Coordinates of C-alpha atoms in Angstrom, one line a residue:
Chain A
X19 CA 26.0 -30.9 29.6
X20 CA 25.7 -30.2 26.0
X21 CA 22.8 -32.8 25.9
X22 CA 21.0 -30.5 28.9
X23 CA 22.0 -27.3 27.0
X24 CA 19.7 -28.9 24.0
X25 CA 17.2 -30.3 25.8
X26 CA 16.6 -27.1 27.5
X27 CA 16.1 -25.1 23.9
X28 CA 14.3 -27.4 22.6
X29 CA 11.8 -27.5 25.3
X30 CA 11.8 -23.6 24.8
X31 CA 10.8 -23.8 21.6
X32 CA 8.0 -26.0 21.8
X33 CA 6.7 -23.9 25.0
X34 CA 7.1 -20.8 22.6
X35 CA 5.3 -23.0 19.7
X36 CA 2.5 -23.5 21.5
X37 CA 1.8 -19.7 23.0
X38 CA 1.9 -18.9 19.1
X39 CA -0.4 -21.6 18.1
X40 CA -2.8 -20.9 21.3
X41 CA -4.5 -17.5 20.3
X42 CA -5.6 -15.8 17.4
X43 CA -6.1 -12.4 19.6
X44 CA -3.2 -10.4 17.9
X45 CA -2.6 -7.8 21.4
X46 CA -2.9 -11.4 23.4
X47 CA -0.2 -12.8 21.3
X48 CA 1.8 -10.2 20.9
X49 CA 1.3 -9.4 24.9
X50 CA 2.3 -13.5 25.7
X51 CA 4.7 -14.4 23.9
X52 CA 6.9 -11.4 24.3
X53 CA 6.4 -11.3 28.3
X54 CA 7.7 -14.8 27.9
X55 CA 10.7 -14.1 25.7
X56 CA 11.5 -10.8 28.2
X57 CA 11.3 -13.5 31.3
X58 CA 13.4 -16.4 29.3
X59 CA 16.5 -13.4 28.5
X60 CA 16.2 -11.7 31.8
X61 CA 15.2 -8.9 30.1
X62 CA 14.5 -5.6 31.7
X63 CA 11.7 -4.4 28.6
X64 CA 10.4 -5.3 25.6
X65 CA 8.7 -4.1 22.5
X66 CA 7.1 -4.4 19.1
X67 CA 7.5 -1.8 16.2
X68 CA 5.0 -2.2 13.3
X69 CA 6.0 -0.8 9.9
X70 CA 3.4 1.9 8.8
X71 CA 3.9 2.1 4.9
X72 CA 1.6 5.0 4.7
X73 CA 4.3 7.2 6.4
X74 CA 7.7 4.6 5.9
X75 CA 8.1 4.4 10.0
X76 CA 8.0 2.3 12.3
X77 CA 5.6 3.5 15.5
X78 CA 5.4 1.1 19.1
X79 CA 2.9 -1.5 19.0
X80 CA 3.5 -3.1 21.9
X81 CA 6.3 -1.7 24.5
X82 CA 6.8 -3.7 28.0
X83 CA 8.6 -2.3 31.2
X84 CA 7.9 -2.2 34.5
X85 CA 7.4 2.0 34.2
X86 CA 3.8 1.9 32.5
X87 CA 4.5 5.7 31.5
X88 CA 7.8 5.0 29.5
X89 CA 5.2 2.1 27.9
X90 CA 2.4 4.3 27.1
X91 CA 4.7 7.7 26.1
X92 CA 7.0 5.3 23.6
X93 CA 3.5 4.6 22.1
X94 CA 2.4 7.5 21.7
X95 CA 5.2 10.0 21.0
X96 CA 7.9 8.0 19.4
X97 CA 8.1 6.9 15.6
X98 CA 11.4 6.0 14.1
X99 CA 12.4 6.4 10.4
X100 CA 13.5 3.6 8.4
X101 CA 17.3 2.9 8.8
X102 CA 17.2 5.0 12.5
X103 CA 18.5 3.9 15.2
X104 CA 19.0 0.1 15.7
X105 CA 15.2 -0.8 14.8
X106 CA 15.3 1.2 11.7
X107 CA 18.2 -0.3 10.7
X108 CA 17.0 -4.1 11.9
X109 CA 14.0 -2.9 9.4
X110 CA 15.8 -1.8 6.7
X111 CA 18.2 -4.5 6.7
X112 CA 16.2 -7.0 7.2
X113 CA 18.6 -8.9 9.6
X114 CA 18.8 -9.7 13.4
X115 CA 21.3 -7.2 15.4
X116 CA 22.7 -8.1 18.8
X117 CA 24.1 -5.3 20.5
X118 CA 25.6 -5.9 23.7
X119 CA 26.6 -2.4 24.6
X120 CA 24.7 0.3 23.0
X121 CA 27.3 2.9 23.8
X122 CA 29.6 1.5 20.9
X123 CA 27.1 1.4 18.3
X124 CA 26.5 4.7 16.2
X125 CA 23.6 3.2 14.7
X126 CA 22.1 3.5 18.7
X127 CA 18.9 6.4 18.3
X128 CA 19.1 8.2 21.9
X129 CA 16.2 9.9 21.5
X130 CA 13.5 7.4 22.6
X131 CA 16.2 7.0 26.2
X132 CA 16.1 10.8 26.7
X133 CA 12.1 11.4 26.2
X134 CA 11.0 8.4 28.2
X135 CA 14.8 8.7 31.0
X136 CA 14.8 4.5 30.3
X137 CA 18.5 3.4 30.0
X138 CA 19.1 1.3 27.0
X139 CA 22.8 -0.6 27.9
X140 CA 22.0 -3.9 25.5
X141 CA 19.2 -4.7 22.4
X142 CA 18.4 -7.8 20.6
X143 CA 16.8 -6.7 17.2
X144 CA 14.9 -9.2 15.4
X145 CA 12.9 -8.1 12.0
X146 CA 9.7 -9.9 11.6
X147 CA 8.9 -10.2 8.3
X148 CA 5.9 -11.8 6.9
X149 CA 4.6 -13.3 4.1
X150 CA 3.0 -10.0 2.8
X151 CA 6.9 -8.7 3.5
X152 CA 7.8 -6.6 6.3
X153 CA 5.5 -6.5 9.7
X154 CA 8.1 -4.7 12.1
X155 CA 10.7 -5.2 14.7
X156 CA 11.0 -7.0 17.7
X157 CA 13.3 -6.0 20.3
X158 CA 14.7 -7.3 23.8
X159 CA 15.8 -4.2 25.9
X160 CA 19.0 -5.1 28.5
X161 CA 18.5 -8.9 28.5
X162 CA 20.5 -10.4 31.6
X163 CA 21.0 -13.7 29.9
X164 CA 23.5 -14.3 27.1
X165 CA 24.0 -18.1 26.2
X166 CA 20.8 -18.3 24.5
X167 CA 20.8 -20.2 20.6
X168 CA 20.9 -17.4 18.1
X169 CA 19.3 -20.0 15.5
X170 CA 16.9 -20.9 17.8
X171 CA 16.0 -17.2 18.4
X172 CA 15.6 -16.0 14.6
X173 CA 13.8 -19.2 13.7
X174 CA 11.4 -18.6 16.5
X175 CA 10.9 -14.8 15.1
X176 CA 9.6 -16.2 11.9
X177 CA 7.4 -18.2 13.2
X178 CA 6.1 -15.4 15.5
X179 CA 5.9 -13.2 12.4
X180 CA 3.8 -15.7 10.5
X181 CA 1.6 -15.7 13.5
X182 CA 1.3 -12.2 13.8
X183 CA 0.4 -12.0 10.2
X184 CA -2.3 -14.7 10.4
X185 CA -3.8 -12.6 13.7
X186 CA -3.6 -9.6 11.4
X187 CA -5.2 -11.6 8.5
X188 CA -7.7 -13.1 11.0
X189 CA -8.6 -9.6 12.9
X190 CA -9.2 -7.9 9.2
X191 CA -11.6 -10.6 8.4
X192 CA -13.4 -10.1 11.6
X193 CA -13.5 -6.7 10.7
X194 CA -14.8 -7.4 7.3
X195 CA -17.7 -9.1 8.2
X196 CA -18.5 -6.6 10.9
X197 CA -18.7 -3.9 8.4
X198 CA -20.6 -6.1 6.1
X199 CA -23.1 -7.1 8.8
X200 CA -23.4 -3.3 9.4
X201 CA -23.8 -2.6 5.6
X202 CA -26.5 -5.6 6.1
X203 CA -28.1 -3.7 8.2
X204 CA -28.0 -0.4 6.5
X205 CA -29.0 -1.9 3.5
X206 CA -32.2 -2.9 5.0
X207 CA -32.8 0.4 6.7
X208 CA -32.3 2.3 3.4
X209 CA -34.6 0.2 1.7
X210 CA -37.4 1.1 4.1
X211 CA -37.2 5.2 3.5
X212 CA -38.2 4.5 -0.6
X213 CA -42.2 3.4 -0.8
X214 CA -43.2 0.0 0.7
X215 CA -44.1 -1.2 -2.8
X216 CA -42.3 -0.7 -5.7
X217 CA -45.9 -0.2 -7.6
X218 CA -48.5 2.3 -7.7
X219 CA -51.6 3.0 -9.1
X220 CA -54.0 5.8 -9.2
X221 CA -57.3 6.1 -11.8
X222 CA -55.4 4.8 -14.8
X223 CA -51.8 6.0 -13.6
X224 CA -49.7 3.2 -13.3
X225 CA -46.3 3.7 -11.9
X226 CA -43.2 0.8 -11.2
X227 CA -40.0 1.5 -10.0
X228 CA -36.7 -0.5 -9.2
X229 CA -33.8 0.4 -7.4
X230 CA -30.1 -1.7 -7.5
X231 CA -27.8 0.1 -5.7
X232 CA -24.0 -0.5 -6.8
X233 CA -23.0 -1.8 -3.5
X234 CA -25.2 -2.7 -0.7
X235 CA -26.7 1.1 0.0
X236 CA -26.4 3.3 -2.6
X237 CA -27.5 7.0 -3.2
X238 CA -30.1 7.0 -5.9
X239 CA -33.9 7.6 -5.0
X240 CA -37.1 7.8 -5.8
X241 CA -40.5 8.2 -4.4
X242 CA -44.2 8.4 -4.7
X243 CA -46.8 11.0 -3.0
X244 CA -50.6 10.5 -3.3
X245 CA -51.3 13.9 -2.6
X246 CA -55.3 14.6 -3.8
X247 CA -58.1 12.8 -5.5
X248 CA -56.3 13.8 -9.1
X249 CA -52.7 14.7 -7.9
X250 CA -49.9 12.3 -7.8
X251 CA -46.1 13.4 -7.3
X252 CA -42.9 11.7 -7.9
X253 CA -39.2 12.0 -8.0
X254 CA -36.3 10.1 -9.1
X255 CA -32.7 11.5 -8.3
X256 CA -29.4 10.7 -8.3
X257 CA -27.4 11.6 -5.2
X258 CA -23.4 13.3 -5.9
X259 CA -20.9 10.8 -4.5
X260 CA -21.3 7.1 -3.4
X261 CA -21.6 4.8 0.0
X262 CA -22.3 6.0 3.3
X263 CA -22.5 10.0 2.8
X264 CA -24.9 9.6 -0.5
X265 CA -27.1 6.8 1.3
X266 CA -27.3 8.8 4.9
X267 CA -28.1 12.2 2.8
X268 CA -30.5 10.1 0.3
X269 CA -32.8 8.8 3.6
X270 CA -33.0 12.5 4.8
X271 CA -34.3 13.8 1.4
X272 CA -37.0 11.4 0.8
X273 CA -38.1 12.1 4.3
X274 CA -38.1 16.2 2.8
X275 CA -39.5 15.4 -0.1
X276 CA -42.8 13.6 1.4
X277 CA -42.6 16.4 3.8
X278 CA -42.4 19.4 1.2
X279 CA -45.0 17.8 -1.6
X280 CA -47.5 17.7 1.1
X281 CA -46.8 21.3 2.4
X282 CA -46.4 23.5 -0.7
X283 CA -49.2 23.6 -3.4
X284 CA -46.7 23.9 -7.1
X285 CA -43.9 22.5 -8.6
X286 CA -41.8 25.8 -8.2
X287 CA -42.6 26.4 -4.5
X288 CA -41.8 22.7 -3.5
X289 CA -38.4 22.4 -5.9
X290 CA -37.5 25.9 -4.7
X291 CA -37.8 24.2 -1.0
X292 CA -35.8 21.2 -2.2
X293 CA -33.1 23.4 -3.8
X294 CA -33.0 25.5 -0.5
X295 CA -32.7 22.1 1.5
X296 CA -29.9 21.0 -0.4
X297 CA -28.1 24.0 -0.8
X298 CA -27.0 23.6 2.8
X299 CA -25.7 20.1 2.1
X300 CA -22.0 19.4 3.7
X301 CA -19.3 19.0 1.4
X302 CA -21.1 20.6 -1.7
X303 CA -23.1 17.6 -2.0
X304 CA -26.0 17.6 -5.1
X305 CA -28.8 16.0 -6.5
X306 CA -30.2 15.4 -9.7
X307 CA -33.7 14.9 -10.1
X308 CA -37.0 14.7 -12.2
X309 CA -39.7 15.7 -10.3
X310 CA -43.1 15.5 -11.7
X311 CA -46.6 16.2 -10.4
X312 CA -49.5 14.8 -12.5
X313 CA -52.9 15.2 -12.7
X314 CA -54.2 11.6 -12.9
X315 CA -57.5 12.3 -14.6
X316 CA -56.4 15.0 -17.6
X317 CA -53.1 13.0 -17.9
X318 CA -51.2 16.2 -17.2
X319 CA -48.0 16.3 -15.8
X320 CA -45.7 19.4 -14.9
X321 CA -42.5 18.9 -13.9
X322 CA -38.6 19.9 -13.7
X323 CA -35.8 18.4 -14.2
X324 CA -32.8 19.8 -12.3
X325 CA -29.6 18.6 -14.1
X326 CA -30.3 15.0 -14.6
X327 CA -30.6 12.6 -17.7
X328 CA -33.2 13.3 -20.5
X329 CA -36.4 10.7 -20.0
X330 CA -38.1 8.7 -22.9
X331 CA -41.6 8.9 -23.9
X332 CA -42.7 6.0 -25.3
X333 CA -46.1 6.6 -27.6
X334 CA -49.5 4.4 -28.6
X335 CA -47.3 3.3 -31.7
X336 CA -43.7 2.6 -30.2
X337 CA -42.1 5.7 -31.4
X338 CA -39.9 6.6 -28.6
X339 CA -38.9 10.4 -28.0
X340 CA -36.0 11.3 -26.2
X341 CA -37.1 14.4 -24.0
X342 CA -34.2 16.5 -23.0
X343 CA -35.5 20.1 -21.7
X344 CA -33.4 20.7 -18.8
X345 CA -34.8 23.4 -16.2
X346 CA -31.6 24.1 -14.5
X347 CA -28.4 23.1 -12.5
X348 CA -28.8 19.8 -10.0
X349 CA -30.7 20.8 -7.0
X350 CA -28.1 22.3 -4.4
X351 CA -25.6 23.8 -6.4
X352 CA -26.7 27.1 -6.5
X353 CA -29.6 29.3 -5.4
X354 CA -32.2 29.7 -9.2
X355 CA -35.5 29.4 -10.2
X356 CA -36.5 26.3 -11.7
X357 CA -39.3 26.9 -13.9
X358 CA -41.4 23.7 -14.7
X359 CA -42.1 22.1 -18.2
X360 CA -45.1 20.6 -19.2
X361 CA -45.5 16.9 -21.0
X362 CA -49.1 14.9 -22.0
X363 CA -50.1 11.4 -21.2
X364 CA -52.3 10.2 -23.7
X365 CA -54.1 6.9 -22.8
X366 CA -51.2 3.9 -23.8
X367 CA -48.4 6.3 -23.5
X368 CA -45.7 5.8 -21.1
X369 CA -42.6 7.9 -19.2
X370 CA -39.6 6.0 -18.6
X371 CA -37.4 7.7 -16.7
X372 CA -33.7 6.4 -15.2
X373 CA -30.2 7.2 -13.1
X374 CA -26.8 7.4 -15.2
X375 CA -26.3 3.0 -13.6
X376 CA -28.4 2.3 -16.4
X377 CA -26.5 3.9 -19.1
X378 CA -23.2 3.7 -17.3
X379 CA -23.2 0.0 -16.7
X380 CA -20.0 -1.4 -18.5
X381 CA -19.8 -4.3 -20.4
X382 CA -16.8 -5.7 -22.4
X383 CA -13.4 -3.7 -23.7
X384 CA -15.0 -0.9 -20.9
X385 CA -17.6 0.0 -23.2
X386 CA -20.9 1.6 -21.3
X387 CA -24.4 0.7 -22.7
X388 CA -25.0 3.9 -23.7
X389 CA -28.8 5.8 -24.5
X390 CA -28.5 4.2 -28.2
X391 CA -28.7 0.7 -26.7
X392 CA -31.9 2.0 -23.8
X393 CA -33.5 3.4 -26.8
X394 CA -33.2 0.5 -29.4
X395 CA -34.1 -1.8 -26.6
X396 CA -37.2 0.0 -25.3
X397 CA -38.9 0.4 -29.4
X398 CA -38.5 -3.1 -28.8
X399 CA -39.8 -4.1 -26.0
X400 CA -42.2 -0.8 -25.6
X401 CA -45.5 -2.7 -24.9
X402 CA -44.3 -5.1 -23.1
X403 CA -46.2 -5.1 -18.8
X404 CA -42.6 -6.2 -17.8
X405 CA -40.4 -3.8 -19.6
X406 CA -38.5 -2.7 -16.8
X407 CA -37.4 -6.5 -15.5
X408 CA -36.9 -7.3 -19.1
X409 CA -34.6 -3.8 -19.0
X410 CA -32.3 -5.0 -15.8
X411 CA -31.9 -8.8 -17.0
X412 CA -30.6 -6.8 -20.3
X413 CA -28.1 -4.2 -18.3
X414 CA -27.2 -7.4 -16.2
X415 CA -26.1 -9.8 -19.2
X416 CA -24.6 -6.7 -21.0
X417 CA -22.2 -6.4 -17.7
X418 CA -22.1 -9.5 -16.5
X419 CA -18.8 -10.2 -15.0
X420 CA -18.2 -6.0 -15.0
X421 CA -17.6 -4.3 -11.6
X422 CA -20.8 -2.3 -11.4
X423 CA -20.1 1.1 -10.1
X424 CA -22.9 2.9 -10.3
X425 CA -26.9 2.7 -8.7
X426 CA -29.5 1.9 -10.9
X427 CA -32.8 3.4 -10.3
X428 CA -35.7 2.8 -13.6
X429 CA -39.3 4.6 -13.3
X430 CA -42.0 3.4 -15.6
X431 CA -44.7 5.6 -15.5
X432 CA -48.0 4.5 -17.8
X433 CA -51.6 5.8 -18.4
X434 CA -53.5 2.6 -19.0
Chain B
X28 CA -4.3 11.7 -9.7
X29 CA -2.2 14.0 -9.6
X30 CA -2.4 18.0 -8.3
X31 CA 0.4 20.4 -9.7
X32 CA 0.3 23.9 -7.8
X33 CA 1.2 27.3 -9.1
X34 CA 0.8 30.2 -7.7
X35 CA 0.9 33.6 -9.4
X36 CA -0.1 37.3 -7.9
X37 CA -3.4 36.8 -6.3
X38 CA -3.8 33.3 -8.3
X39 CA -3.5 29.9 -7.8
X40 CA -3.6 27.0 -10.8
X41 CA -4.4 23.9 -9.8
X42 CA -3.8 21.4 -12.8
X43 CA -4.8 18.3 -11.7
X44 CA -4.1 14.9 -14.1
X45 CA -6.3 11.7 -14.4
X46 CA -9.5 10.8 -13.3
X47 CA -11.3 12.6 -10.8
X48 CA -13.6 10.3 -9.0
X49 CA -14.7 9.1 -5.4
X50 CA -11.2 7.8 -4.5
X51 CA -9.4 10.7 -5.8
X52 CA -11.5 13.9 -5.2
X53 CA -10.2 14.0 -1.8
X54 CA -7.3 15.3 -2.6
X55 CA -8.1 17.8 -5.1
X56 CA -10.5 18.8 -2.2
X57 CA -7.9 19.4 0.5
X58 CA -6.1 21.5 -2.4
X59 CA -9.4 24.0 -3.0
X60 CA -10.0 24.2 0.9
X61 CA -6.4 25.3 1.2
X62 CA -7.5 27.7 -1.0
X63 CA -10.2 28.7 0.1
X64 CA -8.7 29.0 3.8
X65 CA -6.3 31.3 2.6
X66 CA -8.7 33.5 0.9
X67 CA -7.1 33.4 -3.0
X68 CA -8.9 35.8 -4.9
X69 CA -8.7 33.4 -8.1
X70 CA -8.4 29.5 -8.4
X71 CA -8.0 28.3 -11.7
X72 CA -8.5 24.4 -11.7
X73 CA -7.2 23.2 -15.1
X74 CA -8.8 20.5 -15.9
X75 CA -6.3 19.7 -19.2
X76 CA -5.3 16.6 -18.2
X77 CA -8.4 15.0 -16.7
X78 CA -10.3 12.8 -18.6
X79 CA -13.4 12.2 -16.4
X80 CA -15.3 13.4 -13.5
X81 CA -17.6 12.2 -11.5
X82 CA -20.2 13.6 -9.3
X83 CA -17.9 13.7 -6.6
X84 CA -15.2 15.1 -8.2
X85 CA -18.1 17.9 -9.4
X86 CA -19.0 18.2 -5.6
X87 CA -15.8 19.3 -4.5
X88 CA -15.8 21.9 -6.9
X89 CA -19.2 22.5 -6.0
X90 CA -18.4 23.2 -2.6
X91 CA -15.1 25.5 -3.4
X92 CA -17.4 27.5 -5.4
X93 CA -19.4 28.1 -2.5
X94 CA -16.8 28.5 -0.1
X95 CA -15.3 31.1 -2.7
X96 CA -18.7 33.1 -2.9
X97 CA -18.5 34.0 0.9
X98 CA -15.3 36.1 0.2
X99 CA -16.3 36.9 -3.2
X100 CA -13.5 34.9 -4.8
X101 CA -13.7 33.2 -8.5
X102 CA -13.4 29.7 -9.1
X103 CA -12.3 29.6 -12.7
X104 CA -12.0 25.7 -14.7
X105 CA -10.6 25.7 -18.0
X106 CA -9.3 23.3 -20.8
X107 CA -12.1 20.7 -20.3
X108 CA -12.0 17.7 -22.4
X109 CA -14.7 17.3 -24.5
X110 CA -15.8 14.0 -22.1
X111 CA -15.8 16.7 -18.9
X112 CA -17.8 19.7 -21.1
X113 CA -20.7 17.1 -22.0
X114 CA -20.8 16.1 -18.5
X115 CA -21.0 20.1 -17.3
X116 CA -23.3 21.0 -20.3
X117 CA -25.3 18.6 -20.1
X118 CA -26.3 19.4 -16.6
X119 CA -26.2 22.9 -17.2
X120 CA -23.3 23.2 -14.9
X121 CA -21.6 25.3 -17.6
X122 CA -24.0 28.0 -16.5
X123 CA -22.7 27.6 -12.6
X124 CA -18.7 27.5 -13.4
X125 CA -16.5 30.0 -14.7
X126 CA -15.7 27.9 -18.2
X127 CA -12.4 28.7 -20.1
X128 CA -10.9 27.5 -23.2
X129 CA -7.6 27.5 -22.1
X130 CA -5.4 28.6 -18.9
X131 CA -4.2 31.7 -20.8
X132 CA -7.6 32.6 -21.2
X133 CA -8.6 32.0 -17.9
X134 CA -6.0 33.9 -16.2
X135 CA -6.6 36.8 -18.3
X136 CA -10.3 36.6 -18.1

């Protein structure tokens, strides 16, 4: 008899090993193997409590009954605090409870009976507790069946738990590479609102640009407009905030900007337009930005820089000059009147012009690279036709290994 | 970061401490928007114990500022470290904010 009694569990366990091992669908797991444990104890419900640690409860994951409404309001209304009730205290404790009559256990939360009118008489509580610690509880509402292995029944909890944590584990990857496939995606889409090629040319204008964003969309920008036989704009801006919000509000402002340069006829009217435009931004979003009109044949260039970094001009000899004029506030903060500054571009000279990545990136003990180290490096390398690849292979061995953090957006800008 | 709250006759001092950036400006946000739901005449943010701010951290005063200007409240920020002044003078956001030495300064000013 005892033999049978043996037999039987053990064939129990293996048929429970194998519904754990047969899915990595978490609610199909969850779903199988406790209608199997309800029908093996003759139980009349059962459920699954998952520990938030955001708010310290435990809130129904799963609930199983033959009343779908009990099922669907202990989901939705009914959260128990650590150490309530006989789940909270399973939690807590760690440890397995078997209650056979509720009515003599003060730890018994009444609550959950009295919203949903189900009548707890008996629970089995079992923890389930992971390898990254605590997942929840399972319990086994009014089972009819008593003689079951107690050993068996905890050991067969742990190995449920480790296979709800690998389901867990295995449904966060999934969901990892769906958002990266997405960012993928994004990425490419935000690439396509800056100009098709990172070059331009016009009479003896030359003009270069690269953009690294921090992660895989980012919210720097710049852009080109050939807008007359002489008349070339640009900007370069930097975008308040990072990741979705900065990238989504970056693709709408180069769409402006194109949209603005070609309808307004000065630098005040078209920044006034853009500061108008991002006035309105949600969530007091801003932009820093050099925008520049040139004249391509006198080499005349007015511009305005709203709140962002000082640009470098880089002379015939390699003196470098650090132009800091500022003509405001970053465009959206506040409603003013920008008024433009004026710069020369003698044949030879050049306009380098950059986002806060570049000077931001950090290298070792935290230390940024700084304007000193742009500065020294570009006398350096002033004449040189690949000054700005030569710049990012310098920013990237100064951080390699660093987290970047920030976009980095260089503009070369040179009067051949 | 963290967000200590006072509130004195038609004031409220919010003195946050640490760094305010991407992952923690939310919270100074829902703070301000409190604020600025409720209509306080004057919020002081005391910036004493932050040591940087980011852009996002600058757009969430930003847009308290401009949720303040509808009921014509003042946003005050005092005690900047010198880090946080270069970042606002630099920008010439010093000419946007209310700028303070100090909290006694900006509750009397």
């Amino acid at each position: 008899m005892k033999t049978e009694y043996f037999k039987e569990q053990l064939y129990t366990l293996l048929e429970f090993t194998e519904i754990i091992n047969s899915t990595l669908d978490i609610n199909d797991l969850m779903n199988i193997v406790m209608d199997k444990a309800k029908s093996e104890l003759e139980a009349e419900a059962c459920s699954i409590l998952f520990y938030n640690d955001k708010t310290n409860k435990l809130e129904f994951e799963i609930a199983i009954c033959n009343n779908q409404d009990t099922c669907e309001t202990l989901k939705k209304k009914i959260s128990i605090e650590l150490g309530q009730g006989i789940a909270g205290w399973t939690a807590l404790n760690k440890e397995p409870l078997y209650i056979e009559d509720v009515r003599n256990d003060k730890r018994f939360y009444s609550d959950a009976d009295k919203i949903t009118g189900f009548i707890t008489k008996s629970i089995i509580a079992v923890p389930l507790i992971g390898r990254r610690g605590l997942i929840g509880v399972a319990e086994i509402i009014n089972p009819e069946r008593t003689n079951y292995d107690k050993d068996i029944f905890v050991a067969l909890c742990k190995q449920f738990a480790i296979a709800i944590e690998n389901a867990l584990l295995y449904k966060e990857s999934l969901e990892r590479e769906r958002l990266k496939h997405e960012l993928e995606i994004a990425s490419s889409i935000q690439k396509s609102f800056l100009p098709d090629r990172p070059v331009f040319t016009k009479k003896d204008f030359f003009i270069k640009a690269v953009n690294i964003p921090a992660y895989m969309i980012g919210g720097d920008l710049y852009d080109f407009v050939d807008l007359s036989n002489d008349k070339v704009d640009f900007i370069i801006g930097d975008i308040s905030g990072k990741g979705i919000s900065a990238a989504l509000y970056m693709a709408k402002l180069i769409s402006d900007f194109r949209h603005i340069s070609v309808l307004n006829n000065s630098v005040t009217a078209t920044i006034a337009h853009m500061n108008n435009i991002v006035n309105n931004a949600p969530m007091g979003m801003f932009i820093t930005a050099i925008y520049m009109s040139c004249n391509v044949s006198k080499g005349h260039i007015e511009y305005i820089n709203a709140g962002h970094l000082p640009f470098l001009k880089i002379g015939v000899d390699g003196v470098v000059n650090v132009i800091d004029e500022i003509s405001g506030p970053p465009l959206g903060v506040m409603e003013y009147e920008y008024q433009p500054l004026t710069i020369e571009l003698q044949k030879g000279e050049a306009l380098l012009l950059i986002t806060d990545g570049v000077i931001d990136a950090t290298g070792m003990e935290g230390k940024h690279f700084g304007f000193n180290r742009l500065l020294d490096f570009v006398k350096k390398h002033h004449s040189s036709d690949r000054l700005l690849e030569l710049l990012i292979e310098d920013i990237n061995v100064y951080s390699r290994g660093f987290q970047r953090n920030d976009d980095i957006t260089i503009l070369e800008l040179r009067r051949l | 970061m963290e967000i200590k709250i006072e509130d004195q006759k038609n004031i409220r001092i919010l003195s946050a401490m640490g760094e305010v950036d991407m992952h923690t400006s939310p919270e100074l946000r829902k703070h301000l928007l409190k604020a600025v739901k409720d209509k306080i005449p004057i919020v002081i943010v005391d910036l004493k114990e932050v040591s940087y701010i980011d852009s996002s951290g600058i757009a969430t005063l930003v847009e308290a500022l401009k949720g303040m200007m509808k009921y014509k409240g003042s946003l005050k920020l005092c005690s900047l470290s010198e880090r946080v002044k270069e970042i606002f003078s630099f920008a010439k956001l010093d000419k946007v904010f209310e700028i303070y030495k100090d909290l006694q300064d900006a509750t009397i000013g």
